[in-house]
């Protein structure tokens, strides 16, 4: 009966909207529920105009005016993007949209949010209206607790999907949008969009389909520099840098050469460029929120302000650009069929993220080594740390790696308490280990004549300059691997994706000529990386990691600390009667090695203090890769720059 009453009300509204003029004395409120239009593959009439004022730096507010051509009077639904590419989940920040009003011909139009699909907004378009004006604000967080900060006094990051609405019922490629932005006076910008016109501080870009717009974010700032990474190349590749301070933008000629070599090595790996131009967007910042996000013709990358000026001590971001650049081929041009959805409000399927992200993780590390972003030894040391982490991921006992592709939807990247047991997005790094396994198997079986490089060229390097999405399935992956080398690749992959160990898939290491070992000394790479991150690593000895204030930041499930009842957030106050520090803890672990001496800790848990005694005598343990005598050094070859 309630449904009938709503329908009758809706019919009355439609009759009212059919009058010759849309000047009315009362506001119309659309009924709810109102059906969301089914998606049809037909162009939306006209060009949507999107104007963003990004000058309110103090309050970090983006002010948006959007003009949308309408096709007919009557009910209309508009979407705020929910499923965001590269985020792999329904994480569109609709809570940051505020002040939303619609109007046509100067008359306000009321809206109603869909009760079941809260990213959908229903309106009734009055008769005679030819366009709809939406005005609202996108409220960038002012602190990290509110979300990722995208605007500071020195720079900003415009992600168009966070500041637009689009008509429901069409493919995103069916909707053409012309975006314009007003920046603070004197600021410069980088984006894959191409300008159409400029007036003062306002730039209007060439019209593009909605999916291309969303795939073309902007970095802009007061301190900006652009560097050509492929002078005279077959398509432009530009490095666009913004920074908290101008002195941070100081790459040496050698560092620029390394980044240019990254472009060359990617060319030699994939064989083609699946783009017509590419823009690295790099923010050197401690103030704007961190990001590493792929796009087809650009990427968003935030690095430490000392990325160039403190080159030897800042390793944490070193392979980021290589990873995100690889995504132009893997994840954007070639993307899983389940990711190739009609618009941003239809669910994506993540079942092949171990290719999308896992193989990108593999190639990102390889290209970092081949280009010189990492030395060969740094590449080996980083691989040792990855192998040790996942070899000690005890959560595989109950949860297969394949299931972790659902984590961006399940947890939406919120913090978890027991990562080694719960598991997280392990398809990245464990995916990397699986692809290393495949690479070394191909090298072994073909006596070095072929490798995963051949798969990369066959799978990703298809047609120069083609950037139309080219979806794939599990069968496509298996078929291409079989074209490189005959093998039961389906079983190879499924046994590693769906298996429970014991331990991580480390055959790629041994087949590559190395074994994972532990010694009492950190590698130079690990020592530098943990110093940069402020981490103190006792995971493979006492079963925990601490931060600078001796607070536990990680605890290994079923490890010694776990057995003592310790958990993340507790703080070590004293070690064997002395004030706690990383140094005193390392000394205590070393002194107890090979003895019956226990390691006594005083631990604070909120307002409670207690003493715990570790009966541990095996000393400090840190991961390394050790050469297997007489075995071919296939990992060394993998990390060697290609000559052609």
Coordinates of C-alpha atoms in Angstrom, one line a residue, residues 84-624:
X84 CA 37.3 4.2 -7.6
X85 CA 39.9 2.7 -10.0
X86 CA 43.2 1.9 -8.4
X87 CA 41.6 1.9 -4.9
X88 CA 39.9 -1.4 -5.7
X89 CA 36.9 -0.7 -3.5
X90 CA 33.8 1.4 -2.8
X91 CA 35.7 4.2 -1.2
X92 CA 34.5 7.4 -2.9
X93 CA 34.5 10.0 -0.1
X94 CA 30.9 11.1 -0.4
X95 CA 31.0 12.5 3.1
X96 CA 33.4 15.3 1.8
X97 CA 30.6 16.5 -0.6
X98 CA 28.7 19.4 1.1
X99 CA 26.5 22.3 0.2
X100 CA 24.8 20.5 -2.7
X101 CA 22.2 22.5 -4.5
X102 CA 20.6 22.0 -8.0
X103 CA 18.9 24.6 -10.1
X104 CA 17.5 25.1 -13.6
X105 CA 16.8 28.5 -15.1
X106 CA 17.6 30.1 -11.8
X107 CA 15.0 27.9 -10.0
X108 CA 16.1 25.7 -7.2
X109 CA 15.4 21.9 -7.6
X110 CA 15.2 19.7 -4.5
X111 CA 17.1 16.4 -4.3
X112 CA 16.7 13.2 -2.4
X113 CA 19.5 10.7 -1.7
X114 CA 18.7 7.1 -2.5
X115 CA 18.1 5.2 0.7
X116 CA 19.7 2.0 -0.6
X117 CA 22.4 3.5 -2.9
X118 CA 23.6 6.6 -0.9
X119 CA 25.9 7.7 -3.7
X120 CA 22.8 8.3 -5.9
X121 CA 20.9 11.6 -5.9
X122 CA 17.4 11.8 -7.3
X123 CA 15.8 15.0 -8.8
X124 CA 12.9 15.9 -11.0
X125 CA 13.9 18.1 -14.0
X126 CA 11.3 20.7 -14.8
X127 CA 9.7 21.0 -18.2
X128 CA 11.6 23.4 -20.5
X129 CA 14.9 23.0 -18.8
X130 CA 17.9 22.4 -21.1
X131 CA 20.6 22.2 -18.5
X132 CA 21.0 21.5 -14.8
X133 CA 23.4 23.5 -12.6
X134 CA 24.9 21.7 -9.5
X135 CA 26.9 23.7 -7.0
X136 CA 28.7 22.2 -4.0
X137 CA 32.0 22.0 -2.1
X138 CA 34.6 19.3 -1.8
X139 CA 36.0 19.6 1.7
X140 CA 39.6 18.4 1.7
X141 CA 40.5 17.1 5.2
X142 CA 42.3 19.6 7.3
X143 CA 43.9 16.9 9.5
X144 CA 45.0 13.4 8.7
X145 CA 42.4 12.1 11.1
X146 CA 39.7 13.2 8.6
X147 CA 41.2 11.5 5.6
X148 CA 44.0 12.2 3.1
X149 CA 44.9 15.9 2.9
X150 CA 44.8 17.1 -0.7
X151 CA 45.4 20.8 -0.2
X152 CA 48.1 22.7 1.7
X153 CA 49.4 26.3 1.5
X154 CA 52.0 25.1 -1.0
X155 CA 50.3 22.5 -3.2
X156 CA 47.1 20.6 -4.0
X157 CA 46.0 17.4 -5.7
X158 CA 42.8 17.6 -7.7
X159 CA 41.1 14.2 -8.2
X160 CA 38.2 14.9 -10.4
X161 CA 36.1 11.9 -9.2
X162 CA 35.9 13.6 -5.8
X163 CA 34.3 16.8 -7.1
X164 CA 31.8 15.8 -9.7
X165 CA 28.4 14.2 -10.2
X166 CA 27.4 12.4 -13.4
X167 CA 24.2 11.2 -15.0
X168 CA 23.2 7.6 -14.1
X169 CA 22.3 5.2 -16.8
X170 CA 25.3 5.6 -19.1
X171 CA 28.7 4.2 -19.6
X172 CA 31.3 6.6 -18.3
X173 CA 32.8 6.8 -21.8
X174 CA 29.4 8.0 -23.0
X175 CA 29.6 11.2 -21.0
X176 CA 31.9 14.1 -22.2
X177 CA 33.1 16.6 -19.7
X178 CA 35.1 19.8 -20.1
X179 CA 36.9 20.6 -16.9
X180 CA 38.3 24.0 -15.8
X181 CA 40.2 25.0 -12.7
X182 CA 41.1 28.2 -11.0
X183 CA 44.4 27.9 -9.1
X184 CA 46.0 30.3 -6.7
X185 CA 47.9 33.1 -8.5
X186 CA 51.3 32.1 -9.8
X187 CA 50.8 28.4 -9.2
X188 CA 51.8 25.9 -12.0
X189 CA 50.4 22.4 -12.6
X190 CA 50.9 19.0 -14.1
X191 CA 48.2 16.7 -15.5
X192 CA 47.6 14.4 -18.4
X193 CA 44.8 16.7 -19.5
X194 CA 45.6 19.1 -22.3
X195 CA 44.7 22.8 -22.0
X196 CA 42.1 24.3 -24.3
X197 CA 42.4 27.9 -23.1
X198 CA 43.6 30.0 -20.2
X199 CA 42.4 33.3 -18.7
X200 CA 44.4 34.6 -15.8
X201 CA 44.6 31.9 -13.1
X202 CA 41.9 29.8 -14.8
X203 CA 42.7 27.0 -17.2
X204 CA 40.0 25.2 -19.3
X205 CA 41.0 21.7 -20.6
X206 CA 40.0 20.0 -23.7
X207 CA 36.7 17.9 -23.4
X208 CA 37.3 14.2 -22.6
X209 CA 35.1 11.3 -21.7
X210 CA 34.3 11.0 -18.0
X211 CA 36.6 7.9 -17.5
X212 CA 39.5 9.8 -19.1
X213 CA 38.9 12.8 -16.8
X214 CA 38.8 10.7 -13.7
X215 CA 42.0 9.0 -15.0
X216 CA 43.8 12.4 -15.3
X217 CA 44.3 14.0 -11.9
X218 CA 46.3 17.2 -11.3
X219 CA 49.2 18.2 -9.0
X220 CA 49.7 22.0 -8.7
X221 CA 51.8 24.1 -6.5
X222 CA 53.7 27.2 -5.7
X223 CA 57.0 25.3 -6.1
X224 CA 57.0 23.5 -9.4
X225 CA 59.4 22.1 -11.9
X226 CA 58.8 20.1 -15.1
X227 CA 61.6 17.8 -16.5
X228 CA 61.5 16.0 -19.8
X229 CA 62.3 12.3 -19.2
X230 CA 62.4 11.4 -22.9
X231 CA 63.9 14.2 -24.9
X232 CA 63.2 13.7 -28.6
X233 CA 61.3 10.4 -27.8
X234 CA 58.4 9.0 -29.7
X235 CA 55.9 10.3 -27.2
X236 CA 56.2 12.9 -24.4
X237 CA 57.1 11.6 -20.9
X238 CA 57.3 14.4 -18.4
X239 CA 58.2 14.6 -14.7
X240 CA 56.0 17.2 -12.9
X241 CA 57.3 18.0 -9.4
X242 CA 55.6 20.1 -6.6
X243 CA 57.3 20.5 -3.2
X244 CA 56.8 21.9 0.2
X245 CA 59.9 24.0 -0.4
X246 CA 61.6 25.0 -3.6
X247 CA 65.0 23.8 -2.4
X248 CA 63.7 20.2 -2.4
X249 CA 63.4 20.3 -6.1
X250 CA 67.0 19.7 -6.7
X251 CA 67.6 16.5 -8.7
X252 CA 71.2 16.0 -9.9
X253 CA 72.0 15.2 -13.5
X254 CA 72.7 11.6 -12.3
X255 CA 69.3 11.3 -10.7
X256 CA 67.5 12.7 -13.8
X257 CA 69.5 10.2 -15.8
X258 CA 68.3 7.3 -13.6
X259 CA 64.7 8.4 -14.2
X260 CA 65.3 8.6 -17.9
X261 CA 66.8 5.2 -17.8
X262 CA 63.6 3.9 -16.1
X263 CA 61.7 5.0 -19.3
X264 CA 64.2 3.3 -21.5
X265 CA 64.1 0.1 -19.5
X266 CA 60.3 0.0 -19.6
X267 CA 60.5 0.5 -23.4
X268 CA 62.8 -2.5 -23.6
X269 CA 60.7 -4.6 -21.4
X270 CA 57.2 -4.0 -22.9
X271 CA 58.3 -3.1 -26.5
X272 CA 55.5 -0.6 -26.9
X273 CA 54.0 2.4 -25.2
X274 CA 50.3 2.1 -24.6
X275 CA 49.9 5.8 -24.3
X276 CA 50.3 8.9 -26.4
X277 CA 51.9 10.9 -23.6
X278 CA 52.7 10.3 -19.9
X279 CA 53.0 12.6 -16.9
X280 CA 54.6 11.6 -13.7
X281 CA 53.0 13.7 -10.9
X282 CA 55.3 13.9 -7.9
X283 CA 54.7 15.7 -4.6
X284 CA 57.8 16.0 -2.4
X285 CA 55.9 16.6 0.8
X286 CA 55.3 16.0 4.5
X287 CA 52.2 18.1 4.5
X288 CA 49.9 16.7 1.8
X289 CA 48.7 13.2 2.2
X290 CA 50.7 10.3 0.9
X291 CA 49.7 8.6 -2.3
X292 CA 50.8 6.2 -5.0
X293 CA 48.1 5.8 -7.5
X294 CA 48.1 4.6 -11.1
X295 CA 46.6 6.1 -14.2
X296 CA 46.9 5.3 -17.9
X297 CA 48.8 8.4 -18.9
X298 CA 49.9 9.7 -15.5
X299 CA 50.5 8.7 -11.9
X300 CA 50.2 10.3 -8.5
X301 CA 53.3 9.9 -6.4
X302 CA 54.1 11.4 -3.1
X303 CA 57.7 11.0 -1.8
X304 CA 59.8 12.3 1.0
X305 CA 60.9 15.9 0.6
X306 CA 64.5 14.6 0.7
X307 CA 63.9 12.2 -2.2
X308 CA 66.6 13.9 -4.2
X309 CA 68.6 15.9 -1.6
X310 CA 69.0 13.0 0.8
X311 CA 69.2 10.3 -1.9
X312 CA 71.3 7.8 0.0
X313 CA 69.2 7.8 3.2
X314 CA 65.7 7.9 1.6
X315 CA 65.0 4.5 0.3
X316 CA 61.3 4.0 1.1
X317 CA 59.9 5.7 -2.0
X318 CA 62.7 4.6 -4.3
X319 CA 60.7 2.1 -6.4
X320 CA 57.4 4.0 -6.3
X321 CA 57.7 5.7 -9.7
X322 CA 58.7 2.4 -11.3
X323 CA 55.7 0.6 -9.8
X324 CA 53.1 3.3 -10.9
X325 CA 54.7 3.6 -14.3
X326 CA 54.3 -0.1 -14.9
X327 CA 50.6 0.3 -14.2
X328 CA 50.2 2.1 -17.5
X329 CA 50.6 -1.3 -19.1
X330 CA 49.5 -3.6 -16.2
X331 CA 46.2 -2.5 -14.7
X332 CA 45.2 0.3 -17.0
X333 CA 45.8 -0.8 -20.6
X334 CA 45.6 -4.5 -19.7
X335 CA 43.1 -4.8 -16.8
X336 CA 41.2 -7.7 -15.4
X337 CA 37.8 -8.1 -17.0
X338 CA 36.1 -7.7 -13.6
X339 CA 37.7 -4.2 -13.3
X340 CA 36.4 -3.1 -16.7
X341 CA 33.0 -1.9 -15.5
X342 CA 30.6 0.5 -17.2
X343 CA 30.7 3.3 -14.6
X344 CA 32.0 4.2 -11.2
X345 CA 29.0 3.0 -9.3
X346 CA 29.0 -0.6 -10.4
X347 CA 31.0 -3.0 -8.3
X348 CA 34.4 -4.1 -9.5
X349 CA 35.7 -7.6 -9.1
X350 CA 39.2 -8.1 -7.7
X351 CA 39.9 -11.7 -8.3
X352 CA 42.9 -11.0 -10.6
X353 CA 44.6 -8.4 -8.5
X354 CA 47.6 -10.7 -8.1
X355 CA 48.2 -9.9 -11.8
X356 CA 47.2 -6.3 -11.7
X357 CA 49.1 -5.5 -8.5
X358 CA 51.3 -8.6 -8.0
X359 CA 53.0 -8.5 -11.3
X360 CA 53.3 -4.8 -11.2
X361 CA 55.0 -5.2 -7.8
X362 CA 57.4 -7.6 -9.5
X363 CA 58.1 -5.4 -12.5
X364 CA 58.3 -2.3 -10.3
X365 CA 61.1 -3.9 -8.3
X366 CA 62.8 -5.2 -11.5
X367 CA 62.7 -1.9 -13.3
X368 CA 63.9 -0.1 -10.2
X369 CA 67.0 -2.3 -10.3
X370 CA 67.5 -2.2 -14.1
X371 CA 67.3 1.6 -14.1
X372 CA 69.5 2.3 -11.1
X373 CA 66.9 3.4 -8.6
X374 CA 68.1 0.4 -6.6
X375 CA 71.5 -1.1 -6.8
X376 CA 71.6 -4.8 -7.4
X377 CA 72.4 -5.5 -3.7
X378 CA 69.5 -3.2 -2.6
X379 CA 67.2 -5.2 -4.8
X380 CA 68.4 -8.5 -3.3
X381 CA 68.1 -7.1 0.2
X382 CA 64.6 -5.8 -0.4
X383 CA 63.6 -9.2 -1.8
X384 CA 65.0 -10.9 1.3
X385 CA 62.8 -8.7 3.5
X386 CA 59.7 -9.5 1.4
X387 CA 60.5 -13.2 1.4
X388 CA 60.9 -13.3 5.2
X389 CA 57.7 -11.3 5.9
X390 CA 55.6 -13.7 3.8
X391 CA 57.4 -16.9 4.9
X392 CA 56.3 -15.9 8.4
X393 CA 52.7 -15.0 7.6
X394 CA 51.1 -17.7 9.7
X395 CA 47.6 -16.5 8.6
X396 CA 48.0 -18.6 5.4
X397 CA 47.1 -21.6 7.6
X398 CA 43.4 -20.5 7.5
X399 CA 43.3 -18.0 4.7
X400 CA 44.6 -18.4 1.1
X401 CA 46.4 -15.6 -0.6
X402 CA 43.6 -15.5 -3.3
X403 CA 41.1 -14.4 -0.6
X404 CA 43.2 -11.3 0.2
X405 CA 42.1 -9.7 -3.1
X406 CA 38.8 -8.9 -1.3
X407 CA 40.5 -6.8 1.4
X408 CA 40.1 -3.4 -0.3
X409 CA 36.4 -4.1 -0.2
X410 CA 36.3 -5.7 3.2
X411 CA 38.5 -3.5 5.3
X412 CA 38.9 -0.5 2.9
X413 CA 42.5 -0.2 4.1
X414 CA 41.7 0.5 7.7
X415 CA 44.3 -0.5 10.2
X416 CA 44.3 -4.1 11.6
X417 CA 45.7 -5.5 14.8
X418 CA 47.2 -8.9 13.8
X419 CA 48.4 -8.6 10.2
X420 CA 50.5 -11.8 10.2
X421 CA 47.3 -13.7 11.2
X422 CA 44.5 -11.7 9.6
X423 CA 46.5 -11.1 6.4
X424 CA 46.0 -8.0 4.4
X425 CA 46.4 -7.1 0.7
X426 CA 49.1 -9.9 0.3
X427 CA 48.4 -10.1 -3.4
X428 CA 51.0 -7.3 -3.9
X429 CA 54.1 -8.8 -2.4
X430 CA 53.2 -12.5 -2.3
X431 CA 52.0 -12.0 -5.9
X432 CA 55.5 -10.7 -6.6
X433 CA 57.0 -13.9 -5.2
X434 CA 54.7 -16.0 -7.4
X435 CA 55.8 -14.2 -10.5
X436 CA 59.4 -14.5 -9.5
X437 CA 58.7 -18.3 -9.2
X438 CA 57.3 -18.2 -12.8
X439 CA 60.2 -16.2 -14.1
X440 CA 62.9 -18.5 -12.8
X441 CA 61.0 -21.6 -13.9
X442 CA 60.9 -20.3 -17.4
X443 CA 64.6 -19.4 -17.3
X444 CA 65.5 -22.9 -15.9
X445 CA 63.4 -24.8 -18.4
X446 CA 64.5 -22.8 -21.4
X447 CA 68.2 -22.7 -20.4
X448 CA 68.0 -18.9 -20.1
X449 CA 66.6 -18.4 -23.6
X450 CA 63.3 -17.0 -22.3
X451 CA 62.0 -15.4 -19.1
X452 CA 59.0 -13.5 -17.8
X453 CA 60.2 -10.6 -20.0
X454 CA 58.8 -12.5 -22.9
X455 CA 55.4 -12.7 -21.2
X456 CA 55.5 -9.0 -20.6
X457 CA 56.1 -8.2 -24.2
X458 CA 53.4 -10.7 -25.4
X459 CA 50.8 -9.7 -22.9
X460 CA 51.3 -6.0 -22.4
X461 CA 53.2 -4.7 -25.5
X462 CA 50.4 -5.1 -28.1
X463 CA 49.9 -2.0 -30.1
X464 CA 51.9 1.2 -30.0
X465 CA 49.9 4.1 -28.7
X466 CA 46.7 2.1 -28.1
X467 CA 45.2 3.1 -24.8
X468 CA 41.8 1.5 -25.2
X469 CA 41.3 -0.9 -22.3
X470 CA 42.2 -4.5 -23.2
X471 CA 40.6 -6.7 -20.5
X472 CA 41.9 -10.2 -19.7
X473 CA 40.8 -13.3 -17.7
X474 CA 42.6 -16.1 -15.9
X475 CA 42.4 -18.1 -19.1
X476 CA 44.1 -15.2 -21.0
X477 CA 47.0 -15.2 -18.5
X478 CA 47.4 -19.0 -18.7
X479 CA 47.3 -18.9 -22.5
X480 CA 49.9 -16.2 -22.8
X481 CA 52.3 -18.0 -20.4
X482 CA 51.8 -21.2 -22.4
X483 CA 52.8 -19.3 -25.5
X484 CA 56.1 -18.4 -23.8
X485 CA 56.7 -22.0 -22.5
X486 CA 54.5 -25.1 -22.4
X487 CA 53.6 -25.9 -18.8
X488 CA 50.6 -26.6 -16.7
X489 CA 50.3 -23.0 -15.7
X490 CA 46.8 -23.2 -14.4
X491 CA 47.9 -25.7 -11.8
X492 CA 51.1 -23.8 -11.1
X493 CA 49.1 -20.6 -10.4
X494 CA 46.1 -22.1 -8.5
X495 CA 48.3 -24.2 -6.2
X496 CA 50.1 -21.0 -5.1
X497 CA 47.1 -18.8 -5.0
X498 CA 44.8 -21.2 -3.1
X499 CA 47.4 -23.1 -1.1
X500 CA 48.2 -23.0 2.6
X501 CA 51.9 -23.4 2.7
X502 CA 53.7 -24.1 4.9
X503 CA 55.6 -20.9 4.2
X504 CA 55.6 -18.6 1.3
X505 CA 56.2 -19.6 -2.4
X506 CA 60.0 -19.2 -2.3
X507 CA 61.0 -21.6 -5.1
X508 CA 61.8 -18.5 -7.2
X509 CA 64.6 -17.7 -4.8
X510 CA 66.3 -21.2 -4.8
X511 CA 65.8 -21.6 -8.5
X512 CA 67.2 -18.1 -8.9
X513 CA 70.4 -19.2 -7.1
X514 CA 69.8 -17.9 -3.6
X515 CA 68.4 -19.1 -0.2
X516 CA 66.7 -17.1 2.5
X517 CA 68.9 -17.0 5.7
X518 CA 68.9 -15.0 8.9
X519 CA 71.9 -13.4 10.6
X520 CA 72.4 -11.2 13.6
X521 CA 73.2 -8.1 11.4
X522 CA 70.8 -6.1 9.3
X523 CA 71.7 -5.5 5.7
X524 CA 72.6 -1.9 4.9
X525 CA 69.4 -1.6 3.0
X526 CA 67.2 -2.7 6.0
X527 CA 69.2 -0.5 8.4
X528 CA 68.7 2.6 6.2
X529 CA 65.0 1.8 5.5
X530 CA 64.1 1.2 9.2
X531 CA 66.0 4.3 10.2
X532 CA 64.0 6.3 7.7
X533 CA 60.7 4.8 9.0
X534 CA 61.7 4.9 12.7
X535 CA 61.2 1.2 13.1
X536 CA 63.2 -1.2 15.4
X537 CA 62.9 -4.8 14.1
X538 CA 62.7 -7.8 16.5
X539 CA 60.1 -9.7 14.5
X540 CA 62.3 -12.8 13.9
X541 CA 63.6 -12.9 17.4
X542 CA 61.2 -11.7 20.1
X543 CA 58.3 -11.4 17.7
X544 CA 57.6 -7.7 17.6
X545 CA 58.5 -4.4 16.1
X546 CA 58.7 -1.0 17.9
X547 CA 58.7 2.6 17.0
X548 CA 60.9 5.4 18.3
X549 CA 59.1 5.6 21.7
X550 CA 59.4 1.8 22.2
X551 CA 55.7 1.3 21.5
X552 CA 54.9 -2.0 19.9
X553 CA 53.8 -1.4 16.3
X554 CA 53.6 -5.0 15.2
X555 CA 53.3 -8.3 17.0
X556 CA 53.8 -11.7 15.3
X557 CA 50.9 -14.1 15.9
X558 CA 52.0 -17.1 17.9
X559 CA 55.5 -15.5 18.3
X560 CA 57.3 -15.1 21.6
X561 CA 55.7 -11.7 22.3
X562 CA 52.3 -13.1 21.5
X563 CA 52.9 -15.9 24.0
X564 CA 53.7 -13.3 26.6
X565 CA 50.3 -11.6 26.0
X566 CA 51.7 -8.5 24.2
X567 CA 49.9 -6.6 21.6
X568 CA 50.2 -3.5 19.4
X569 CA 50.0 -0.2 21.4
X570 CA 51.8 -1.5 24.5
X571 CA 55.0 0.3 25.4
X572 CA 58.3 -1.2 26.7
X573 CA 59.4 0.9 29.7
X574 CA 62.5 -1.0 30.8
X575 CA 64.8 -3.9 29.7
X576 CA 66.6 -5.9 32.3
X577 CA 66.2 -3.0 34.8
X578 CA 67.4 -0.3 32.4
X579 CA 65.5 2.4 30.6
X580 CA 64.1 0.9 27.4
X581 CA 65.6 1.8 24.0
X582 CA 66.2 -0.1 20.8
X583 CA 69.9 -0.3 21.7
X584 CA 69.3 -1.8 25.2
X585 CA 66.9 -4.3 23.8
X586 CA 69.3 -5.4 21.1
X587 CA 72.1 -5.7 23.7
X588 CA 69.8 -7.9 25.9
X589 CA 68.9 -10.2 23.1
X590 CA 72.5 -10.6 22.2
X591 CA 73.6 -11.2 25.7
X592 CA 71.0 -13.9 26.2
X593 CA 72.1 -15.8 23.1
X594 CA 73.3 -19.3 23.9
X595 CA 72.7 -18.9 27.7
X596 CA 69.9 -19.6 30.1
X597 CA 69.5 -15.8 30.9
X598 CA 66.0 -14.5 30.4
X599 CA 65.1 -11.1 29.0
X600 CA 63.0 -9.1 31.4
X601 CA 60.8 -6.3 30.2
X602 CA 58.5 -3.9 32.0
X603 CA 55.6 -3.2 29.8
X604 CA 52.9 -0.5 30.1
X605 CA 49.4 -1.2 28.8
X606 CA 47.4 1.9 29.4
X607 CA 47.5 2.5 33.1
X608 CA 48.7 -1.1 33.9
X609 CA 52.4 -2.1 34.2
X610 CA 53.7 -5.7 34.3
X611 CA 56.9 -7.6 33.9
X612 CA 57.3 -10.2 31.2
X613 CA 60.2 -12.6 30.9
X614 CA 61.4 -13.9 27.5
X615 CA 63.0 -17.3 27.6
X616 CA 64.7 -16.7 24.2
X617 CA 68.3 -17.5 23.4
X618 CA 68.7 -17.5 19.6
X619 CA 70.0 -14.0 19.3
X620 CA 69.0 -11.3 16.8
X621 CA 67.7 -12.4 13.4
X622 CA 67.5 -10.4 10.2
X623 CA 66.8 -11.7 6.7
X624 CA 69.4 -12.0 3.9

